[in-house]
mmCIF file of the N, C-alpha and C atoms, coordinates in Angstrom:
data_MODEL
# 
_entry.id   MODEL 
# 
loop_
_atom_site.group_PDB 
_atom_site.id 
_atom_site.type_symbol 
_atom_site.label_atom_id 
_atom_site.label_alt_id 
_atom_site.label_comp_id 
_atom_site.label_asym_id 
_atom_site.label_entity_id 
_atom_site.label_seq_id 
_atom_site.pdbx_PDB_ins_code 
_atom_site.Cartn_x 
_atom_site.Cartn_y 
_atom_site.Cartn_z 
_atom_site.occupancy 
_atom_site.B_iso_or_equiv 
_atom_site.pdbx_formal_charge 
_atom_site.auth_seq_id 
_atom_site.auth_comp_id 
_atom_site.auth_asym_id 
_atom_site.auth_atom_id 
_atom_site.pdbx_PDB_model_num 
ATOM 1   N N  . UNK A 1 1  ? 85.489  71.495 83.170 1.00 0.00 ? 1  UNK A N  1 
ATOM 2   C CA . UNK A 1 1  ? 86.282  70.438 83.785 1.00 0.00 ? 1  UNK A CA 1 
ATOM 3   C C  . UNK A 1 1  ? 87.759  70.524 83.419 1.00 0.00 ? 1  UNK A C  1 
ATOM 4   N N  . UNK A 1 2  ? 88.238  70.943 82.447 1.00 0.00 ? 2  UNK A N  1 
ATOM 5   C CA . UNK A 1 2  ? 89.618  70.988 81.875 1.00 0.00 ? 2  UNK A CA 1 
ATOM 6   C C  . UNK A 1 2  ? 90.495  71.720 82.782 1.00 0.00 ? 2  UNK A C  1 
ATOM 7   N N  . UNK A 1 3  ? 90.368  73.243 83.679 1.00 0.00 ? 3  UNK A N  1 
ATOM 8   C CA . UNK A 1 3  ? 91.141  73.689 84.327 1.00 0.00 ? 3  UNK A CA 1 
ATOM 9   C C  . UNK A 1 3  ? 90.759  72.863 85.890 1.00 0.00 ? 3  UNK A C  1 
ATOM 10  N N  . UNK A 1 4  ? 90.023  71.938 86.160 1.00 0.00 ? 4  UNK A N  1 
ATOM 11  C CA . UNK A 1 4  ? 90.092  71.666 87.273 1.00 0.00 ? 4  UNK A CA 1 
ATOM 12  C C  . UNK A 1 4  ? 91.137  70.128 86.899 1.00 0.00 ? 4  UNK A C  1 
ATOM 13  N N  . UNK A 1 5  ? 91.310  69.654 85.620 1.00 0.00 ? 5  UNK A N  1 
ATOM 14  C CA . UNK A 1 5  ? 92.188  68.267 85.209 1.00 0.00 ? 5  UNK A CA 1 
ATOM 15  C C  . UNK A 1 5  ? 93.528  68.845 85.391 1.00 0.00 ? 5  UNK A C  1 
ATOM 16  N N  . UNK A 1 6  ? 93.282  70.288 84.880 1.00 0.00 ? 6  UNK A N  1 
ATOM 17  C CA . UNK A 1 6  ? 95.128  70.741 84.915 1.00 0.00 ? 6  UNK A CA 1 
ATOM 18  C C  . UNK A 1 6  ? 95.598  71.084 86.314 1.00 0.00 ? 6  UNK A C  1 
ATOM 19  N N  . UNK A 1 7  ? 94.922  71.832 87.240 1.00 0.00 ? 7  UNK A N  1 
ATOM 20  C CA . UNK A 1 7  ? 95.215  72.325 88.517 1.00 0.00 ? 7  UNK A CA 1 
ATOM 21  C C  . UNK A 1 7  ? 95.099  71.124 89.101 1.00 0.00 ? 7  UNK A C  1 
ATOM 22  N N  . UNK A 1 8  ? 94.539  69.613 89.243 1.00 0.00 ? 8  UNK A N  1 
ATOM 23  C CA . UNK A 1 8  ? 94.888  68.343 89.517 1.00 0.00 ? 8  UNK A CA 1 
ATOM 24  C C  . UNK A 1 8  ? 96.519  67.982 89.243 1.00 0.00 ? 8  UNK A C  1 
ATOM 25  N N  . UNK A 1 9  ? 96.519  68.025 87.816 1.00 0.00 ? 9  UNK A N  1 
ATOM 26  C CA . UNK A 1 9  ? 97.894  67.342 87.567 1.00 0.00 ? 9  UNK A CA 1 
ATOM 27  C C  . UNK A 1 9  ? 99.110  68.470 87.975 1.00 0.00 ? 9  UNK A C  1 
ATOM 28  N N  . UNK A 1 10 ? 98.556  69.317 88.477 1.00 0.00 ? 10 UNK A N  1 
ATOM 29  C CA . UNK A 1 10 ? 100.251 70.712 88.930 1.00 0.00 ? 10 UNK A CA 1 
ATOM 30  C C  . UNK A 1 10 ? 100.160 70.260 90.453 1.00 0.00 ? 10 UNK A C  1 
ATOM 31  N N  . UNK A 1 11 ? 99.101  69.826 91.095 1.00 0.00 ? 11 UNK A N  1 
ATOM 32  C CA . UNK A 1 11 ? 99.133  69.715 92.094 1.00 0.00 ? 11 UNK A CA 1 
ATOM 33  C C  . UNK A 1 11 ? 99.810  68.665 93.065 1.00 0.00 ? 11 UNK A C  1 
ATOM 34  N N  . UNK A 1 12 ? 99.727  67.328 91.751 1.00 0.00 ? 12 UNK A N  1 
ATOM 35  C CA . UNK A 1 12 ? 100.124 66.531 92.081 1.00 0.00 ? 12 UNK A CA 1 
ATOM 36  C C  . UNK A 1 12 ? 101.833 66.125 91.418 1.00 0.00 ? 12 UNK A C  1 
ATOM 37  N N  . UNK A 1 13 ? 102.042 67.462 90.553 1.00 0.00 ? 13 UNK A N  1 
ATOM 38  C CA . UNK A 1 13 ? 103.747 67.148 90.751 1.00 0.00 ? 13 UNK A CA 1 
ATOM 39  C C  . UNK A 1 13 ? 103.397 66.650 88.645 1.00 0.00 ? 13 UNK A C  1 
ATOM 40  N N  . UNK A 1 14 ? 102.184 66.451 88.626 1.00 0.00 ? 14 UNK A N  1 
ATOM 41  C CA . UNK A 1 14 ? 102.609 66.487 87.403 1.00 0.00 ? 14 UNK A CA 1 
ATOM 42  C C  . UNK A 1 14 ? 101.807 67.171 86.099 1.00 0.00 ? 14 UNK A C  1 
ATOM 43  N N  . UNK A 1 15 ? 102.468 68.790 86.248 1.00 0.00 ? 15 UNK A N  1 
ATOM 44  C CA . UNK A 1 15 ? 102.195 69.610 85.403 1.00 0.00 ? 15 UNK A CA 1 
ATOM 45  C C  . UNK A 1 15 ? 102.961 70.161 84.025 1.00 0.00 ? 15 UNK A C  1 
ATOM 46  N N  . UNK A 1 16 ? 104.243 68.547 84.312 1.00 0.00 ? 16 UNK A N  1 
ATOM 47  C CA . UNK A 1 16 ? 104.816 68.962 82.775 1.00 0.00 ? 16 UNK A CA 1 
ATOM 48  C C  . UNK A 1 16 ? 103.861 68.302 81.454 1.00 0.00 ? 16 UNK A C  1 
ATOM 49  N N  . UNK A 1 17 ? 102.922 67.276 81.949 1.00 0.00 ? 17 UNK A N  1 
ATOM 50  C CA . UNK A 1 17 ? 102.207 66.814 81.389 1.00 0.00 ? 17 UNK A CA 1 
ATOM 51  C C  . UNK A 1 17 ? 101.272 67.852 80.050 1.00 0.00 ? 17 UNK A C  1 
ATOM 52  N N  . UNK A 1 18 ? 101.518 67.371 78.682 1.00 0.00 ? 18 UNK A N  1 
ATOM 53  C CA . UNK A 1 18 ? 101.061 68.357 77.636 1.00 0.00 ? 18 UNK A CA 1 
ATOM 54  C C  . UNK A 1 18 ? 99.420  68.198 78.041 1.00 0.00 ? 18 UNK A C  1 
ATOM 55  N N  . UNK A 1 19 ? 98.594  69.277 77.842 1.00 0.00 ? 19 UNK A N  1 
ATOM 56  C CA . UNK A 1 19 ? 97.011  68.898 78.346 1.00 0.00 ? 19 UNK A CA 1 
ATOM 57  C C  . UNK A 1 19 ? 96.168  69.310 76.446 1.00 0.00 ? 19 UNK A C  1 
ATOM 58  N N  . UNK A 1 20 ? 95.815  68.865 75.900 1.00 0.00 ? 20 UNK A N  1 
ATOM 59  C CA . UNK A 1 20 ? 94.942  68.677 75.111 1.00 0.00 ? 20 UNK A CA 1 
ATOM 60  C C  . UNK A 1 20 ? 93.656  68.309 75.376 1.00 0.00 ? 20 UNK A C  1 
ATOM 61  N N  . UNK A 1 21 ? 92.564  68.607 74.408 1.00 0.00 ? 21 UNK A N  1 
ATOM 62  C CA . UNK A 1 21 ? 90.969  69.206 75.092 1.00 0.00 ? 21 UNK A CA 1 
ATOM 63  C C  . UNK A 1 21 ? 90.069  68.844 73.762 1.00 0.00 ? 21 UNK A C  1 
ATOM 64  N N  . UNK A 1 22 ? 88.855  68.591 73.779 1.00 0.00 ? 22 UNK A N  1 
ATOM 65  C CA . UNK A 1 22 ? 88.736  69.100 73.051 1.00 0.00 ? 22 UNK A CA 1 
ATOM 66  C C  . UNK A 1 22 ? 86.677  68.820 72.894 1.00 0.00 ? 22 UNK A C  1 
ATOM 67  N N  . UNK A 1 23 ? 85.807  69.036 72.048 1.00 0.00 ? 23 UNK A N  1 
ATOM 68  C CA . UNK A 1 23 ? 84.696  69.295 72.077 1.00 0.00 ? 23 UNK A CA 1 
ATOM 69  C C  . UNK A 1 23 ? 84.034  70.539 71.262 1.00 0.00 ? 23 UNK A C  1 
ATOM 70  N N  . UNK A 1 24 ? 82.874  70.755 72.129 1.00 0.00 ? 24 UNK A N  1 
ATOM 71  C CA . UNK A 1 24 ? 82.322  71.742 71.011 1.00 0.00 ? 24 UNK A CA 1 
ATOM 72  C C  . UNK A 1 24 ? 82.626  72.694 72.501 1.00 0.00 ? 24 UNK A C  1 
ATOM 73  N N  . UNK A 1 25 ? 83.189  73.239 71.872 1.00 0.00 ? 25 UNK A N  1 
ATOM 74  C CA . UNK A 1 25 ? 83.854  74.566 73.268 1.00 0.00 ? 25 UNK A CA 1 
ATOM 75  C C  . UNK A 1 25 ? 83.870  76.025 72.454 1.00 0.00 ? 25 UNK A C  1 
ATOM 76  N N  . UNK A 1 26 ? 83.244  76.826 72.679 1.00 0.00 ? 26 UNK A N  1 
ATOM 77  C CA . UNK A 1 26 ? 83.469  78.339 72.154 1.00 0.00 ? 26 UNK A CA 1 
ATOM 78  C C  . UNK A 1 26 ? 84.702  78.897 71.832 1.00 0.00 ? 26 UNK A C  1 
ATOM 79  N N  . UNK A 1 27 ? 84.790  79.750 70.860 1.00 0.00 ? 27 UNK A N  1 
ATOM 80  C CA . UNK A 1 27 ? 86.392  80.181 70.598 1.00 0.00 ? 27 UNK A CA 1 
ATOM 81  C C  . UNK A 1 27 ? 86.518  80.788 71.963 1.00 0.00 ? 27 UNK A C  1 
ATOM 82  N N  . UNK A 1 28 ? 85.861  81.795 72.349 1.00 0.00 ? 28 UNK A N  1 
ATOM 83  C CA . UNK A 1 28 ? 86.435  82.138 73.324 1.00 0.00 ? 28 UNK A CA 1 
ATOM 84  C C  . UNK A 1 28 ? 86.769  81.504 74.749 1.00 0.00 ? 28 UNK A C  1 
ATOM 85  N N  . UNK A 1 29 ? 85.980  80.300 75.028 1.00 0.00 ? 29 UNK A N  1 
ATOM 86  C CA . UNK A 1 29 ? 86.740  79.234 76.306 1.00 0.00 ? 29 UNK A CA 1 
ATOM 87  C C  . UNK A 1 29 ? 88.578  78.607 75.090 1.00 0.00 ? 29 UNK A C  1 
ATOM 88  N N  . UNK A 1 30 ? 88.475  78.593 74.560 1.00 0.00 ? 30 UNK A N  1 
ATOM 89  C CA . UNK A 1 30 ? 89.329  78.177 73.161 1.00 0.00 ? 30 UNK A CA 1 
ATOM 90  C C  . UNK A 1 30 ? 90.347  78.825 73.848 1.00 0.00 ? 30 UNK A C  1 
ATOM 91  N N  . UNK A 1 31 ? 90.383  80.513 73.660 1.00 0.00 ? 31 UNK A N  1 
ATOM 92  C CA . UNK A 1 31 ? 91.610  80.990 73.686 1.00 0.00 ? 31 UNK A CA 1 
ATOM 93  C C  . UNK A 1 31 ? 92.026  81.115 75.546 1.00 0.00 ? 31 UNK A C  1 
ATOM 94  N N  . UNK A 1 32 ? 91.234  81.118 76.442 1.00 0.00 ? 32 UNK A N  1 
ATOM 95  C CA . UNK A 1 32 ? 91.350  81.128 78.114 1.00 0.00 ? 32 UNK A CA 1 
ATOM 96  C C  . UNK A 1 32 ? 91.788  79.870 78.444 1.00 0.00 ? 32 UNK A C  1 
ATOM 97  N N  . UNK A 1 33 ? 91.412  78.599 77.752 1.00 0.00 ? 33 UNK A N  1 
ATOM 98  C CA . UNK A 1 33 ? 92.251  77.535 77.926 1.00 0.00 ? 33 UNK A CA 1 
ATOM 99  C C  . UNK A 1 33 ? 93.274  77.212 77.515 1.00 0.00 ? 33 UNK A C  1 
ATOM 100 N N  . UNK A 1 34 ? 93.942  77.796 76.487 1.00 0.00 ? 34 UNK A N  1 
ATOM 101 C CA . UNK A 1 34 ? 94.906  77.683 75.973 1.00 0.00 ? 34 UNK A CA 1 
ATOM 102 C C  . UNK A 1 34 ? 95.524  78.714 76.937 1.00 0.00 ? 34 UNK A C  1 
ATOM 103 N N  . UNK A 1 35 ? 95.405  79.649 77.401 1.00 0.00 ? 35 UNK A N  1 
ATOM 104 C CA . UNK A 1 35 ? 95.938  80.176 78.444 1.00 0.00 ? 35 UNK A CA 1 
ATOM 105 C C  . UNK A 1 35 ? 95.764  79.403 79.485 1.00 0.00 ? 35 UNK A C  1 
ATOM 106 N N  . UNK A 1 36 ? 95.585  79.213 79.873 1.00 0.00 ? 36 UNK A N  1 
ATOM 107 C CA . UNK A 1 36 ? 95.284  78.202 80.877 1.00 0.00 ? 36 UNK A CA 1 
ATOM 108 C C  . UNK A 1 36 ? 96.534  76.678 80.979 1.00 0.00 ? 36 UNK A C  1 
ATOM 109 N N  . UNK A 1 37 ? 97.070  76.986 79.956 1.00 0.00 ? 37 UNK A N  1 
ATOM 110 C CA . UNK A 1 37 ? 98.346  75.852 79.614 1.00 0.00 ? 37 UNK A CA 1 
ATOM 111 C C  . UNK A 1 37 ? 97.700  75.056 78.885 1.00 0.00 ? 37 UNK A C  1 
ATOM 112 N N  . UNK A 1 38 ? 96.913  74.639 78.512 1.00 0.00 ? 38 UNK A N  1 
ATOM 113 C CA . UNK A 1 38 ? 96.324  74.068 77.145 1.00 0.00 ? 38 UNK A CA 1 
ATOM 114 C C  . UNK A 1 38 ? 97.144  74.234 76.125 1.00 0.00 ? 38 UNK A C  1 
ATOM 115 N N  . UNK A 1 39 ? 97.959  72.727 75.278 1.00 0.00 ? 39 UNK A N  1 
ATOM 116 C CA . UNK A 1 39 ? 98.571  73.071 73.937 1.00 0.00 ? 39 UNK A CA 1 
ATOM 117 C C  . UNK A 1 39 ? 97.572  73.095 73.378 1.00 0.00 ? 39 UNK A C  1 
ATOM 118 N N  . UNK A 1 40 ? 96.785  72.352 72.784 1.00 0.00 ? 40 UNK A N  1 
ATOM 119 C CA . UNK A 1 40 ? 95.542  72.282 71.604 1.00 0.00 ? 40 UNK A CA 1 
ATOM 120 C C  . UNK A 1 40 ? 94.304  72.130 72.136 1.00 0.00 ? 40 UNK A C  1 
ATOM 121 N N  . UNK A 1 41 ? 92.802  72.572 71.560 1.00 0.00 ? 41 UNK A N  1 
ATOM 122 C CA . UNK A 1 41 ? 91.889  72.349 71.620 1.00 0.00 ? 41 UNK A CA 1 
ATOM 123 C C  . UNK A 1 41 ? 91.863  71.710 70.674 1.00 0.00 ? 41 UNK A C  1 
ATOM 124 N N  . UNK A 1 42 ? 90.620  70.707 70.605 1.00 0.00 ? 42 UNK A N  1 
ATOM 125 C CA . UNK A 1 42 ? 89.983  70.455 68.649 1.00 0.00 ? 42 UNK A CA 1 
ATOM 126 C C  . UNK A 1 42 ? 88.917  70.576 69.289 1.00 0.00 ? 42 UNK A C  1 
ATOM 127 N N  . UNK A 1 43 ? 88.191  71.093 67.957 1.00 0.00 ? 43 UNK A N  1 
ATOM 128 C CA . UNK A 1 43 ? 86.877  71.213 68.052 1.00 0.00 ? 43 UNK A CA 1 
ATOM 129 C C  . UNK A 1 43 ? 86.649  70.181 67.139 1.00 0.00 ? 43 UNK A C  1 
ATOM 130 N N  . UNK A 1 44 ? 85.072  70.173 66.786 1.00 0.00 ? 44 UNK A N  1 
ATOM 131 C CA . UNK A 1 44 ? 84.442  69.143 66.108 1.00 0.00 ? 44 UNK A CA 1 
ATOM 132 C C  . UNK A 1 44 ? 84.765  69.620 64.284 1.00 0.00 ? 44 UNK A C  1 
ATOM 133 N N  . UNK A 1 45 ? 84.909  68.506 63.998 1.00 0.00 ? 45 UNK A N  1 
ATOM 134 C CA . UNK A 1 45 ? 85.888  68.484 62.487 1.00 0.00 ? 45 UNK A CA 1 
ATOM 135 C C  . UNK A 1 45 ? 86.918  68.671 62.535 1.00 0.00 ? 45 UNK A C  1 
ATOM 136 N N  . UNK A 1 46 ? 87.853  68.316 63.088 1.00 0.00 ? 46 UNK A N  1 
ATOM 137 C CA . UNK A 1 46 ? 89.372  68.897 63.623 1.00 0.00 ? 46 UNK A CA 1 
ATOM 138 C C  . UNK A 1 46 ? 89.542  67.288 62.567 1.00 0.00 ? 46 UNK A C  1 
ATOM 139 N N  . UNK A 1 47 ? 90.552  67.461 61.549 1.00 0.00 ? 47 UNK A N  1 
ATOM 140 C CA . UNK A 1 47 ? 90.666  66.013 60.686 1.00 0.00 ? 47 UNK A CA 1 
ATOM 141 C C  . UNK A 1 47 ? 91.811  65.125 61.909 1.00 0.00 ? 47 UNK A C  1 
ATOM 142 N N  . UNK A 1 48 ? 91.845  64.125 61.658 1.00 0.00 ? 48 UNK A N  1 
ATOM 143 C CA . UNK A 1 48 ? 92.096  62.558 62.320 1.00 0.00 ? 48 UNK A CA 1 
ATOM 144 C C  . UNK A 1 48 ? 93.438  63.531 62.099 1.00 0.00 ? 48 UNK A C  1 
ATOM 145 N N  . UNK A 1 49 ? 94.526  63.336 61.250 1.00 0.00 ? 49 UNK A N  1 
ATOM 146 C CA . UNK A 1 49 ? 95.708  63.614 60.565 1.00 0.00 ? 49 UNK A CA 1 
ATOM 147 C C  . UNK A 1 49 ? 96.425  64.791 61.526 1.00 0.00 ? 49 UNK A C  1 
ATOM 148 N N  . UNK A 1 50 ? 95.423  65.802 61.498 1.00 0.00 ? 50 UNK A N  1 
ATOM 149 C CA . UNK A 1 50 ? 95.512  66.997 62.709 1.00 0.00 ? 50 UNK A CA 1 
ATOM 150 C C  . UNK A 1 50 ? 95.814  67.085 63.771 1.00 0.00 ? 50 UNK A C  1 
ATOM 151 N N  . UNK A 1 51 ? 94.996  65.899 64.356 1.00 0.00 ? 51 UNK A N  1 
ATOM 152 C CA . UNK A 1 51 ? 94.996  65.473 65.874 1.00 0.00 ? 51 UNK A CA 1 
ATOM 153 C C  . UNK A 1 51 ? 96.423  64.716 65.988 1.00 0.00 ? 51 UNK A C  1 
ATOM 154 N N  . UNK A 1 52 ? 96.409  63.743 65.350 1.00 0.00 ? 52 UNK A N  1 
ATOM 155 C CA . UNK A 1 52 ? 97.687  62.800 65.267 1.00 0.00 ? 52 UNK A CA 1 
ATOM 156 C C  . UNK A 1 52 ? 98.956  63.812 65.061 1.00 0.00 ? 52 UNK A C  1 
ATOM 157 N N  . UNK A 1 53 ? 99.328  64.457 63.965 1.00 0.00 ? 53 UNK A N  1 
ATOM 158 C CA . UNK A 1 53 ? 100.378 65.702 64.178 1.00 0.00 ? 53 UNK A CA 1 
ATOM 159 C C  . UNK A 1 53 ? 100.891 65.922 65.191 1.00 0.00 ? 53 UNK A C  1 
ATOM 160 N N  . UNK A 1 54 ? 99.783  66.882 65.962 1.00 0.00 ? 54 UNK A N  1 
ATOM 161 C CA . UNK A 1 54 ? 99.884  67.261 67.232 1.00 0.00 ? 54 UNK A CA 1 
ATOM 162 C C  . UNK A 1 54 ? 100.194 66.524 68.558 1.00 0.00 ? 54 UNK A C  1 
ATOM 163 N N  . UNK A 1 55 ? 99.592  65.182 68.432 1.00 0.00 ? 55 UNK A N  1 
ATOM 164 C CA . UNK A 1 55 ? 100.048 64.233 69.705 1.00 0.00 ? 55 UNK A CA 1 
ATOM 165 C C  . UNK A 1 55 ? 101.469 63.793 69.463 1.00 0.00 ? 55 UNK A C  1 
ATOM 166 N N  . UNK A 1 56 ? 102.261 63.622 67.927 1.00 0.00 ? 56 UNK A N  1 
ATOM 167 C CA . UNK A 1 56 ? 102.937 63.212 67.666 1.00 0.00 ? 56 UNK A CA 1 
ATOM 168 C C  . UNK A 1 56 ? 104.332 64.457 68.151 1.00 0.00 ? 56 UNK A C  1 
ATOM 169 N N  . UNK A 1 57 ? 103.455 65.804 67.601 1.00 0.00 ? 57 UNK A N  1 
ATOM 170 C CA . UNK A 1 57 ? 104.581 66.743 68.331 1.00 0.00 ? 57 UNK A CA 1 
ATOM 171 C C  . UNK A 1 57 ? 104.825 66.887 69.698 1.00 0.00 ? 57 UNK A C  1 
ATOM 172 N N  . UNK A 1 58 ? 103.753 66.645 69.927 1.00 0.00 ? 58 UNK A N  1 
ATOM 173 C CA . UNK A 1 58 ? 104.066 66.816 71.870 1.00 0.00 ? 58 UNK A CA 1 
ATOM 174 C C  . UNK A 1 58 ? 104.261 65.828 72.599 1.00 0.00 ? 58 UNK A C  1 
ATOM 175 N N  . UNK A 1 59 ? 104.111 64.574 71.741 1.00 0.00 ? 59 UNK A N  1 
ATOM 176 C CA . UNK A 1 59 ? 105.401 63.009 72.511 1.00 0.00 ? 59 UNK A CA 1 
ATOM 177 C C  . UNK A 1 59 ? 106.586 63.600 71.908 1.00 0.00 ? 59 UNK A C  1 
ATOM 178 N N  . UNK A 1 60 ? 106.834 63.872 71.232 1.00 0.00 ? 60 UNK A N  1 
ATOM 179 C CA . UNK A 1 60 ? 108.346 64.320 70.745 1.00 0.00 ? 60 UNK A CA 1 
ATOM 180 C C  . UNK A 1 60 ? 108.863 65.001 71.329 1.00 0.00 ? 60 UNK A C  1 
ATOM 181 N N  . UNK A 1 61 ? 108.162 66.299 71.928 1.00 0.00 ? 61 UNK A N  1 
ATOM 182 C CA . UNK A 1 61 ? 108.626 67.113 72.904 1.00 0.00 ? 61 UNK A CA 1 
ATOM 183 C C  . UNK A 1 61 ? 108.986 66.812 73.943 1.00 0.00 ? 61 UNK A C  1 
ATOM 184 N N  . UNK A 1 62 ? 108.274 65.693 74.603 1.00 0.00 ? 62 UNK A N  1 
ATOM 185 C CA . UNK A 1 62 ? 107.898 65.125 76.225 1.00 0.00 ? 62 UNK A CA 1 
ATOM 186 C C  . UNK A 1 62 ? 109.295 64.621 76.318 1.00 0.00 ? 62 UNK A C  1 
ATOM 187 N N  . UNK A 1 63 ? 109.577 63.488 75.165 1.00 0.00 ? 63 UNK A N  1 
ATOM 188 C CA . UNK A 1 63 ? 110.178 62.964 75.595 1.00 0.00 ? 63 UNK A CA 1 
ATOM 189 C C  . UNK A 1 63 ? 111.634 63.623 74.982 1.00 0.00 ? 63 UNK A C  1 
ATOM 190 N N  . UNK A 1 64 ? 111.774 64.453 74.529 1.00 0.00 ? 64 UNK A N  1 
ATOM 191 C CA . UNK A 1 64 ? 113.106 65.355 74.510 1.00 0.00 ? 64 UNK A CA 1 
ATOM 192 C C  . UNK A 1 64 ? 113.409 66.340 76.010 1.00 0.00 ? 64 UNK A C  1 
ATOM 193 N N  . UNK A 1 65 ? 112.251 66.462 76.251 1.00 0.00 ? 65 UNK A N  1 
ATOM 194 C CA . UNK A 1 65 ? 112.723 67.744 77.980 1.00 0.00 ? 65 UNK A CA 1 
ATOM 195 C C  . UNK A 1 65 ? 113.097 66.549 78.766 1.00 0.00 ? 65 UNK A C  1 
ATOM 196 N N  . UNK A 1 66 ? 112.967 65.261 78.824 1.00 0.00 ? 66 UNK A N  1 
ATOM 197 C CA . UNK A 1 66 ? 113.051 64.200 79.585 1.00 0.00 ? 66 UNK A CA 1 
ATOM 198 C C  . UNK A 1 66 ? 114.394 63.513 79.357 1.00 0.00 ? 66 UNK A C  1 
ATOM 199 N N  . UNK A 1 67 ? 114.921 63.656 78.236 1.00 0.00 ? 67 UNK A N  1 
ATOM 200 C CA . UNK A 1 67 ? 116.301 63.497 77.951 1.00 0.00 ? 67 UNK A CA 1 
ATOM 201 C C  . UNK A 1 67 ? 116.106 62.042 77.001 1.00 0.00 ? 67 UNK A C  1 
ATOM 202 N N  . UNK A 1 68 ? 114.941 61.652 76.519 1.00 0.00 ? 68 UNK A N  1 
ATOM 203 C CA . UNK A 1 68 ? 114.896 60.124 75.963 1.00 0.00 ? 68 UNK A CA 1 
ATOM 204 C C  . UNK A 1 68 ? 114.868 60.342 74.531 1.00 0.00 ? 68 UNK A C  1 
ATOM 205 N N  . UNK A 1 69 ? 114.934 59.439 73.695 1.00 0.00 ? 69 UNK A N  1 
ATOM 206 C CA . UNK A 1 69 ? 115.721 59.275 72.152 1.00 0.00 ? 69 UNK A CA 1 
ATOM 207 C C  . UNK A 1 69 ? 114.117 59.318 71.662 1.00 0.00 ? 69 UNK A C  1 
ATOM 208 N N  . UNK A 1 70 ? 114.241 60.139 70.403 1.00 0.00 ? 70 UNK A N  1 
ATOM 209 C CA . UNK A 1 70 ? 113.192 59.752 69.705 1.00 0.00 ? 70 UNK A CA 1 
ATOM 210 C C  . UNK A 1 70 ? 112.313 61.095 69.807 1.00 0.00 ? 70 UNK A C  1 
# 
């Protein structure tokens, strides 16, 4: 389901959108989705702290290509 969420959101104009994933997914769907424009997978045990990082880097990002403070 993940490359049919991303080819949704390019389709509809919004593919700057960061796409994060995550489940019990094989390394190797792991590394084709991340090709796939996937910033992060987590898999199962991925710590709370980890996840948060990462959402925290890629609102930071979002909203820097967007030109907004913070």
């Amino acid at each position: 389901l993940f490359p049919a969420v991303a080819d949704g959101l390019r389709a509809r104009g919004a593919g700057d959108i960061p796409l994060v994933g995550g489940g019990i997914i094989p390394e190797a769907d792991v590394a084709a989705l991340k090709a796939a424009g996937f910033r992060e997978i987590f898999t199962p045990g991925t710590p709370l702290e980890t996840i948060l990082q990462i959402f925290r880097q890629l609102a930071g990002e979002s909203r820097r290509q967007r030109g907004l403070a913070g």
